[in-house]
């Protein structure tokens, strides 16, 4: 058997790096905007801003989940790391920020999240049979759907970083 042995499948993982000018406030607002658009339950797990030798360091971590149906749930984790952030003011009076931005994004598909099949060995075997022969095309479609949503999020982030 293949993917049906794992109750959690990693569907998408990427790292975005950017070293140039950006608007930190718009960048950090992309996560809640995306999660509201796609109807995820989300929260900011951690947020820290501290000065370092060159400028400021900003770290923010977001977690989101959405129940697709009674068997499948999507989970997305995002980590923003901004290093050496300094404020820049141009001759025409426009102010922005400059620094190194690193964003980690990972998305997973959680199967049997409600515990429809129990932890016993026989029920685990039945779950694997169920996923392999009954729900296989549906689960593959959900993997693709989650990956497509993550690509949309990456596109939104890249639009903010231009």
Coordinates of N, CA, C and O in Angstrom, one line a residue:
X1 N 0.8 -1.2 0.0 CA 0.0 0.0 0.0 C 0.9 1.2 0.0 O 2.0 1.2 0.4
X2 N 0.3 2.4 -0.4 CA 1.1 3.6 -0.5 C 0.8 4.6 0.5 O 1.1 4.5 1.7
X3 N 0.2 5.7 0.1 CA -0.1 6.9 1.0 C -1.1 6.6 2.0 O -1.2 7.4 3.0
X4 N -1.9 5.6 1.9 CA -2.9 5.3 2.9 C -2.4 4.9 4.2 O -3.1 4.9 5.2
X5 N -1.1 4.6 4.3 CA -0.5 4.2 5.6 C -0.3 5.4 6.5 O -0.3 5.3 7.7
X6 N -0.1 6.6 5.9 CA 0.1 7.8 6.7 C -1.2 8.6 6.9 O -1.8 8.9 5.9
X7 N -1.5 8.9 8.1 CA -2.7 9.7 8.3 C -2.5 11.2 8.0 O -3.4 12.0 7.9
X8 N -1.2 11.6 7.8 CA -0.9 13.0 7.5 C 0.0 13.0 6.3 O 1.1 12.4 6.3
X9 N -0.5 13.7 5.2 CA 0.3 13.7 3.9 C 0.7 15.2 3.7 O -0.1 16.1 3.6
X10 N 2.0 15.4 3.5 CA 2.6 16.7 3.1 C 2.3 16.9 1.7 O 2.7 16.2 0.8
X11 N 1.5 18.0 1.4 CA 1.1 18.2 0.0 C 1.9 19.4 -0.6 O 2.0 19.4 -1.9
X12 N 2.4 20.3 0.2 CA 3.1 21.4 -0.4 C 4.1 22.0 0.6 O 3.7 22.0 1.8
X13 N 5.3 22.3 0.2 CA 6.3 22.9 1.0 C 7.2 23.8 0.2 O 7.6 23.3 -0.9
X14 N 7.4 25.0 0.6 CA 8.3 25.9 -0.1 C 8.9 26.9 0.8 O 8.5 27.1 1.9
X15 N 9.9 27.5 0.2 CA 10.7 28.6 0.9 C 10.8 29.7 0.0 O 11.3 29.6 -1.1
X16 N 10.4 30.9 0.4 CA 10.5 32.1 -0.4 C 11.5 33.0 0.2 O 11.4 33.3 1.4
X17 N 12.5 33.5 -0.6 CA 13.5 34.4 -0.1 C 13.4 35.7 -0.9 O 13.1 35.7 -2.1
X18 N 13.6 36.8 -0.2 CA 13.6 38.1 -0.9 C 14.5 39.1 -0.1 O 14.5 39.1 1.1
X19 N 15.4 39.8 -0.9 CA 16.2 40.7 -0.3 C 16.1 42.0 -1.1 O 16.8 42.2 -2.1
X20 N 15.3 42.9 -0.6 CA 15.1 44.2 -1.3 C 14.1 45.0 -0.5 O 13.9 44.7 0.7
X21 N 13.4 46.0 -1.1 CA 12.5 46.8 -0.4 C 11.1 46.1 -0.4 O 10.8 45.3 -1.3
X22 N 10.4 46.3 0.7 CA 9.0 45.7 0.9 C 8.3 46.5 1.9 O 8.8 47.3 2.7
X23 N 7.0 46.3 2.0 CA 6.1 46.9 3.0 C 5.8 45.8 4.0 O 5.1 44.9 3.7
X24 N 6.4 45.9 5.2 CA 6.2 44.8 6.2 C 4.8 44.7 6.6 O 4.3 43.5 6.9
X25 N 4.0 45.7 6.7 CA 2.6 45.6 7.2 C 1.8 44.9 6.1 O 0.9 44.1 6.5
X26 N 1.9 45.2 4.9 CA 1.1 44.5 3.8 C 1.6 43.1 3.7 O 0.7 42.2 3.5
X27 N 2.8 42.8 3.9 CA 3.3 41.4 3.9 C 2.7 40.6 5.0 O 2.3 39.5 4.7
X28 N 2.7 41.1 6.2 CA 2.1 40.3 7.3 C 0.6 40.2 7.2 O 0.0 39.3 7.8
X29 N -0.1 41.1 6.5 CA -1.5 41.0 6.3 C -1.9 40.0 5.2 O -3.1 39.7 5.1
X30 N -1.0 39.5 4.4 CA -1.4 38.5 3.4 C -1.9 37.2 4.0 O -2.8 36.6 3.4
X31 N -1.4 36.8 5.1 CA -1.8 35.5 5.7 C -3.3 35.6 6.2 O -4.1 34.8 5.8
X32 N -3.7 36.6 7.0 CA -5.1 36.6 7.4 C -6.0 36.9 6.2 O -7.1 36.3 6.2
X33 N -5.6 37.7 5.3 CA -6.5 37.9 4.1 C -6.7 36.6 3.3 O -7.8 36.3 2.9
X34 N -5.6 35.8 3.1 CA -5.7 34.6 2.4 C -6.6 33.6 3.2 O -7.5 32.9 2.6
X35 N -6.4 33.5 4.5 CA -7.1 32.5 5.3 C -8.6 32.9 5.3 O -9.5 32.0 5.3
X36 N -9.0 34.2 5.4 CA -10.4 34.6 5.4 C -11.0 34.2 4.0 O -12.1 33.8 3.9
X37 N -10.3 34.5 2.9 CA -10.8 34.2 1.6 C -11.1 32.7 1.4 O -12.1 32.4 0.8
X38 N -10.2 31.8 1.9 CA -10.4 30.4 1.7 C -11.1 29.7 2.9 O -11.1 28.5 3.0
X39 N -11.6 30.5 3.8 CA -12.4 30.1 5.0 C -11.7 29.1 5.9 O -12.2 28.0 6.3
X40 N -10.4 29.5 6.3 CA -9.7 28.7 7.2 C -9.9 29.3 8.6 O -10.1 30.5 8.8
X41 N -9.8 28.4 9.6 CA -9.7 28.9 11.0 C -8.2 29.1 11.3 O -7.4 28.2 11.1
X42 N -7.8 30.3 11.7 CA -6.4 30.6 11.8 C -6.1 31.4 13.1 O -7.0 32.0 13.7
X43 N -4.8 31.3 13.4 CA -4.3 32.1 14.6 C -2.8 32.4 14.4 O -2.2 31.6 13.7
X44 N -2.4 33.5 15.0 CA -1.0 33.8 14.9 C -0.4 33.1 16.2 O -0.7 33.5 17.3
X45 N 0.5 32.1 16.0 CA 1.0 31.4 17.1 C 2.1 32.2 17.8 O 2.2 32.1 19.0
X46 N 2.9 32.9 17.0 CA 4.0 33.7 17.7 C 4.3 34.9 16.8 O 4.1 34.9 15.6
X47 N 4.7 36.0 17.5 CA 5.1 37.2 16.9 C 6.1 37.9 17.7 O 5.9 38.1 18.9
X48 N 7.3 38.2 17.1 CA 8.3 38.8 17.9 C 9.0 39.9 17.0 O 9.3 39.6 15.9
X49 N 9.3 41.0 17.6 CA 10.1 42.1 17.0 C 11.2 42.5 18.0 O 10.9 42.8 19.1
X50 N 12.4 42.5 17.5 CA 13.5 42.8 18.3 C 14.6 43.5 17.5 O 14.8 43.1 16.4
X51 N 15.3 44.4 18.1 CA 16.4 45.0 17.4 C 17.6 44.1 17.4 O 17.9 43.3 18.3
X52 N 18.4 44.2 16.3 CA 19.6 43.4 16.2 C 20.7 44.4 15.8 O 20.5 45.6 15.8
X53 N 21.9 44.0 15.4 CA 23.0 44.9 15.2 C 22.8 45.8 14.0 O 23.2 47.0 14.0
X54 N 22.1 45.4 13.0 CA 21.9 46.2 11.7 C 20.6 46.9 11.7 O 20.5 48.0 11.3
X55 N 19.5 46.3 12.1 CA 18.2 46.8 12.1 C 17.3 46.1 13.1 O 17.6 46.0 14.2
X56 N 16.2 45.6 12.5 CA 15.2 44.9 13.4 C 15.1 43.5 12.8 O 15.3 43.2 11.6
X57 N 14.6 42.6 13.7 CA 14.3 41.2 13.3 C 12.8 41.0 13.7 O 12.4 41.3 14.8
X58 N 12.1 40.5 12.7 CA 10.6 40.3 12.9 C 10.4 38.8 12.6 O 10.8 38.3 11.6
X59 N 9.8 38.1 13.5 CA 9.4 36.7 13.3 C 7.9 36.5 13.6 O 7.4 37.0 14.6
X60 N 7.2 35.9 12.7 CA 5.8 35.7 12.9 C 5.5 34.3 12.4 O 6.0 33.8 11.3
X61 N 4.6 33.6 13.1 CA 4.2 32.2 12.8 C 2.7 32.1 12.8 O 2.1 32.5 13.8
X62 N 2.1 31.5 11.7 CA 0.7 31.4 11.6 C 0.4 29.9 11.4 O 1.1 29.2 10.7
X63 N -0.7 29.5 12.0 CA -1.3 28.1 11.8 C -2.7 28.3 11.4 O -3.5 29.1 11.9
X64 N -3.1 27.4 10.4 CA -4.5 27.5 9.9 C -5.0 26.1 9.7 O -4.2 25.2 9.3
X65 N -6.3 25.8 9.8 CA -6.9 24.5 9.5 C -8.3 24.7 9.0 O -8.9 25.7 9.3
X66 N -8.7 23.8 8.1 CA -10.0 23.9 7.6 C -10.5 22.4 7.4 O -9.9 21.6 6.9
X67 N -11.7 22.2 8.0 CA -12.3 20.8 7.8 C -13.0 20.8 6.4 O -14.0 21.6 6.2
X68 N -12.6 19.9 5.6 CA -13.1 19.8 4.2 C -14.4 19.0 4.3 O -15.4 19.4 3.7
X69 N -14.4 17.9 4.9 CA -15.5 17.0 5.2 C -15.3 16.3 6.5 O -14.5 16.6 7.3
X70 N -16.1 15.2 6.7 CA -16.0 14.5 8.0 C -14.8 13.6 8.1 O -14.5 13.1 9.1
X71 N -14.0 13.6 7.0 CA -12.8 12.7 7.0 C -11.5 13.4 6.7 O -10.5 12.9 7.1
X72 N -11.6 14.5 6.1 CA -10.4 15.2 5.6 C -10.3 16.6 6.2 O -11.3 17.3 6.2
X73 N -9.1 17.0 6.6 CA -8.8 18.4 7.1 C -7.5 18.9 6.5 O -6.6 18.1 6.3
X74 N -7.5 20.2 6.1 CA -6.3 20.8 5.6 C -5.6 21.6 6.8 O -6.3 22.2 7.6
X75 N -4.3 21.5 6.8 CA -3.5 22.3 7.8 C -2.4 23.0 7.0 O -1.7 22.4 6.2
X76 N -2.3 24.3 7.3 CA -1.2 25.1 6.7 C -0.4 25.8 7.8 O -1.0 26.4 8.8
X77 N 0.9 25.8 7.7 CA 1.8 26.5 8.6 C 2.6 27.5 7.8 O 3.2 27.2 6.8
X78 N 2.7 28.7 8.3 CA 3.5 29.8 7.7 C 4.5 30.4 8.7 O 4.0 30.7 9.8
X79 N 5.7 30.6 8.4 CA 6.7 31.3 9.2 C 7.3 32.4 8.4 O 7.9 32.2 7.4
X80 N 7.2 33.6 8.9 CA 7.9 34.8 8.4 C 9.1 35.1 9.2 O 9.0 35.2 10.4
X81 N 10.2 35.2 8.5 CA 11.5 35.7 9.2 C 12.0 36.9 8.4 O 12.3 36.7 7.2
X82 N 12.0 38.0 9.0 CA 12.6 39.2 8.4 C 13.8 39.6 9.2 O 13.8 39.8 10.4
X83 N 14.9 39.6 8.5 CA 16.2 40.0 9.2 C 16.8 41.3 8.6 O 16.6 41.6 7.5
X84 N 17.5 42.0 9.5 CA 18.2 43.2 9.1 C 17.3 44.2 8.5 O 17.6 44.9 7.5
X85 N 16.1 44.4 9.0 CA 15.1 45.3 8.5 C 15.4 46.7 8.9 O 15.5 47.0 10.1
X86 N 15.5 47.6 8.0 CA 15.7 49.0 8.2 C 14.8 49.9 7.4 O 14.3 49.4 6.4
X87 N 14.4 51.0 8.0 CA 13.5 51.9 7.3 C 14.3 52.8 6.3 O 15.4 53.3 6.6
X88 N 13.8 52.9 5.1 CA 14.5 53.6 4.0 C 13.5 54.8 3.6 O 12.4 54.5 3.3
X89 N 14.1 56.0 3.4 CA 13.3 57.1 2.9 C 14.0 57.6 1.7 O 15.2 58.0 1.7
X90 N 13.2 57.7 0.6 CA 13.8 58.1 -0.7 C 13.7 59.6 -0.8 O 13.1 60.3 0.0
X91 N 14.3 60.2 -1.8 CA 14.4 61.6 -2.0 C 13.0 62.2 -2.2 O 12.8 63.4 -1.8
X92 N 12.1 61.5 -2.8 CA 10.7 62.0 -3.0 C 9.8 61.9 -1.8 O 8.7 62.2 -1.9
X93 N 10.3 61.4 -0.7 CA 9.6 61.4 0.6 C 8.9 60.0 0.8 O 8.3 59.9 1.9
X94 N 9.0 59.1 -0.1 CA 8.4 57.8 0.1 C 9.2 57.0 1.0 O 10.5 56.9 0.9
X95 N 8.6 56.4 2.0 CA 9.3 55.5 3.0 C 8.9 54.1 2.9 O 7.7 53.8 2.6
X96 N 9.9 53.2 3.0 CA 9.6 51.8 2.9 C 10.6 51.1 3.8 O 11.4 51.7 4.5
X97 N 10.6 49.8 3.8 CA 11.6 49.0 4.6 C 12.4 48.1 3.6 O 12.0 47.7 2.6
X98 N 13.6 47.8 4.1 CA 14.5 47.0 3.4 C 15.1 45.9 4.3 O 15.4 46.2 5.5
X99 N 15.2 44.7 3.8 CA 15.8 43.6 4.6 C 15.7 42.3 3.9 O 15.3 42.2 2.7
X100 N 16.1 41.3 4.6 CA 16.0 39.9 4.1 C 14.7 39.2 4.6 O 14.6 39.1 5.8
X101 N 13.9 38.8 3.7 CA 12.7 38.1 4.0 C 12.8 36.7 3.7 O 13.1 36.3 2.5
X102 N 12.5 35.8 4.6 CA 12.4 34.4 4.4 C 11.1 33.9 4.9 O 10.7 34.1 6.0
X103 N 10.3 33.2 4.0 CA 9.0 32.7 4.3 C 9.0 31.2 4.1 O 9.3 30.8 3.0
X104 N 8.6 30.5 5.1 CA 8.4 29.0 5.0 C 6.9 28.7 5.0 O 6.2 29.2 5.8
X105 N 6.5 27.9 4.0 CA 5.1 27.5 3.9 C 5.0 26.0 3.8 O 5.7 25.4 2.9
X106 N 4.2 25.4 4.6 CA 4.0 23.9 4.5 C 2.5 23.7 4.7 O 1.8 24.3 5.5
X107 N 2.0 22.7 3.9 CA 0.6 22.4 3.9 C 0.4 20.9 4.0 O 1.1 20.1 3.2
X108 N -0.5 20.4 4.8 CA -0.7 18.9 5.0 C -2.1 18.6 4.9 O -3.0 19.4 5.3
X109 N -2.4 17.4 4.4 CA -3.7 16.8 4.4 C -3.8 15.8 5.5 O -3.0 14.9 5.6
X110 N -4.8 16.0 6.4 CA -5.0 15.2 7.6 C -6.2 14.3 7.3 O -7.3 14.8 7.0
X111 N -6.0 13.0 7.3 CA -7.1 12.0 7.1 C -7.5 11.4 8.4 O -6.7 11.3 9.3
X112 N -8.8 11.1 8.4 CA -9.4 10.5 9.6 C -9.1 11.3 10.9 O -8.8 10.8 12.0
X113 N -9.3 12.6 10.8 CA -9.0 13.5 11.9 C -10.0 13.4 13.0 O -9.7 13.6 14.2
X114 N -11.2 13.0 12.7 CA -12.2 12.8 13.7 C -12.2 11.5 14.4 O -12.9 11.2 15.4
X115 N -11.3 10.6 13.9 CA -11.2 9.3 14.6 C -12.3 8.3 14.2 O -12.7 7.5 15.0
X116 N -12.8 8.4 13.0 CA -13.8 7.4 12.5 C -13.4 6.0 12.6 O -14.2 5.1 13.0
X117 N -12.1 5.8 12.3 CA -11.5 4.5 12.5 C -10.6 4.5 13.8 O -9.8 5.5 13.9
X118 N -10.7 3.6 14.6 CA -10.0 3.6 15.9 C -8.5 3.2 15.7 O -8.1 2.9 14.7
X119 N -7.8 3.2 16.9 CA -6.4 2.9 16.8 C -6.1 1.4 16.8 O -4.9 1.1 16.6
X120 N -7.1 0.6 16.9 CA -6.8 -0.9 16.9 C -6.2 -1.3 15.6 O -6.5 -0.7 14.5
X121 N -5.5 -2.3 15.6 CA -4.8 -2.8 14.4 C -5.8 -3.2 13.3 O -5.6 -2.9 12.1
X122 N -6.9 -3.8 13.7 CA -7.9 -4.2 12.7 C -8.6 -3.0 12.1 O -8.9 -3.0 10.8
X123 N -8.9 -2.0 12.9 CA -9.5 -0.8 12.3 C -8.5 0.0 11.5 O -8.9 0.6 10.5
X124 N -7.3 0.0 11.8 CA -6.3 0.6 11.0 C -6.2 0.0 9.6 O -6.1 0.6 8.6
X125 N -6.3 -1.4 9.6 CA -6.3 -2.1 8.3 C -7.5 -1.7 7.5 O -7.4 -1.5 6.3
X126 N -8.6 -1.6 8.2 CA -9.9 -1.3 7.5 C -9.8 0.2 6.9 O -10.3 0.5 5.8
X127 N -9.2 1.1 7.7 CA -9.0 2.4 7.2 C -8.1 2.5 5.9 O -8.5 3.2 5.0
X128 N -7.1 1.7 5.9 CA -6.2 1.7 4.8 C -6.9 1.1 3.5 O -6.8 1.6 2.4
X129 N -7.7 0.1 3.7 CA -8.5 -0.5 2.6 C -9.5 0.5 2.2 O -9.7 0.7 0.9
X130 N -10.2 1.2 3.1 CA -11.2 2.2 2.8 C -10.5 3.3 1.9 O -11.1 3.8 0.9
X131 N -9.4 3.8 2.3 CA -8.7 4.9 1.6 C -8.2 4.4 0.2 O -8.2 5.2 -0.7
X132 N -7.7 3.2 0.2 CA -7.2 2.7 -1.1 C -8.2 2.4 -2.2 O -8.0 2.7 -3.3
X133 N -9.3 1.9 -1.8 CA -10.3 1.4 -2.8 C -11.6 2.3 -2.8 O -12.2 2.3 -3.9
X134 N -12.0 2.9 -1.8 CA -13.2 3.7 -1.8 C -13.0 5.2 -2.0 O -13.6 5.7 -2.9
X135 N -12.1 5.8 -1.3 CA -11.9 7.2 -1.4 C -10.6 7.7 -2.1 O -10.3 8.9 -2.0
X136 N -9.9 6.8 -2.8 CA -8.7 7.2 -3.4 C -8.7 8.4 -4.3 O -8.0 9.3 -4.2
X137 N -9.6 8.4 -5.3 CA -9.7 9.5 -6.3 C -10.0 10.8 -5.6 O -9.5 11.9 -5.9
X138 N -10.9 10.7 -4.6 CA -11.3 11.9 -3.8 C -10.1 12.5 -3.0 O -9.9 13.7 -3.0
X139 N -9.3 11.6 -2.4 CA -8.2 12.1 -1.6 C -7.1 12.7 -2.5 O -6.5 13.7 -2.2
X140 N -6.9 12.1 -3.7 CA -5.9 12.7 -4.6 C -6.4 14.1 -5.1 O -5.6 15.0 -5.2
X141 N -7.7 14.2 -5.3 CA -8.2 15.5 -5.7 C -8.0 16.5 -4.6 O -7.7 17.7 -4.8
X142 N -8.2 16.1 -3.3 CA -8.0 17.0 -2.2 C -6.5 17.4 -2.1 O -6.2 18.6 -1.7
X143 N -5.6 16.5 -2.4 CA -4.2 16.9 -2.3 C -3.9 18.0 -3.4 O -3.2 19.0 -3.1
X144 N -4.4 17.8 -4.6 CA -4.2 18.8 -5.6 C -4.9 20.2 -5.3 O -4.3 21.2 -5.5
X145 N -6.1 20.1 -4.7 CA -6.8 21.3 -4.3 C -6.0 22.1 -3.2 O -5.8 23.3 -3.3
X146 N -5.4 21.4 -2.2 CA -4.6 22.1 -1.2 C -3.3 22.7 -1.8 O -2.9 23.8 -1.5
X147 N -2.7 22.0 -2.7 CA -1.5 22.5 -3.4 C -1.9 23.7 -4.2 O -1.1 24.7 -4.3
X148 N -3.0 23.7 -4.9 CA -3.4 24.9 -5.7 C -3.7 26.1 -4.8 O -3.3 27.2 -5.2
X149 N -4.3 25.9 -3.7 CA -4.5 27.0 -2.7 C -3.2 27.6 -2.2 O -3.0 28.8 -2.1
X150 N -2.2 26.7 -2.0 CA -0.9 27.2 -1.6 C -0.2 28.0 -2.7 O 0.5 28.9 -2.4
X151 N -0.4 27.5 -3.9 CA 0.2 28.3 -5.0 C -0.4 29.7 -5.1 O 0.3 30.7 -5.3
X152 N -1.7 29.8 -4.9 CA -2.4 31.1 -4.8 C -1.8 31.9 -3.7 O -1.6 33.1 -3.9
X153 N -1.5 31.3 -2.6 CA -0.9 32.1 -1.5 C 0.5 32.6 -1.8 O 0.8 33.7 -1.5
X154 N 1.3 31.7 -2.4 CA 2.6 32.1 -2.8 C 2.6 33.3 -3.8 O 3.4 34.2 -3.7
X155 N 1.6 33.2 -4.7 CA 1.5 34.3 -5.7 C 1.1 35.6 -5.0 O 1.6 36.7 -5.3
X156 N 0.2 35.5 -4.0 CA -0.1 36.7 -3.2 C 1.1 37.3 -2.5 O 1.3 38.5 -2.5
X157 N 1.9 36.4 -1.9 CA 3.1 36.9 -1.2 C 4.1 37.6 -2.2 O 4.6 38.6 -2.0
X158 N 4.3 36.9 -3.4 CA 5.2 37.5 -4.4 C 4.7 38.8 -4.9 O 5.5 39.7 -5.2
X159 N 3.4 39.0 -5.0 CA 2.8 40.3 -5.4 C 3.2 41.4 -4.4 O 3.4 42.5 -4.7
X160 N 3.2 41.0 -3.1 CA 3.5 42.0 -2.0 C 5.0 42.3 -2.0 O 5.3 43.4 -1.6
X161 N 5.8 41.4 -2.4 CA 7.2 41.6 -2.4 C 7.8 42.3 -3.6 O 9.0 42.7 -3.6
X162 N 7.0 42.6 -4.6 CA 7.5 43.3 -5.8 C 7.7 44.8 -5.5 O 7.1 45.4 -4.7

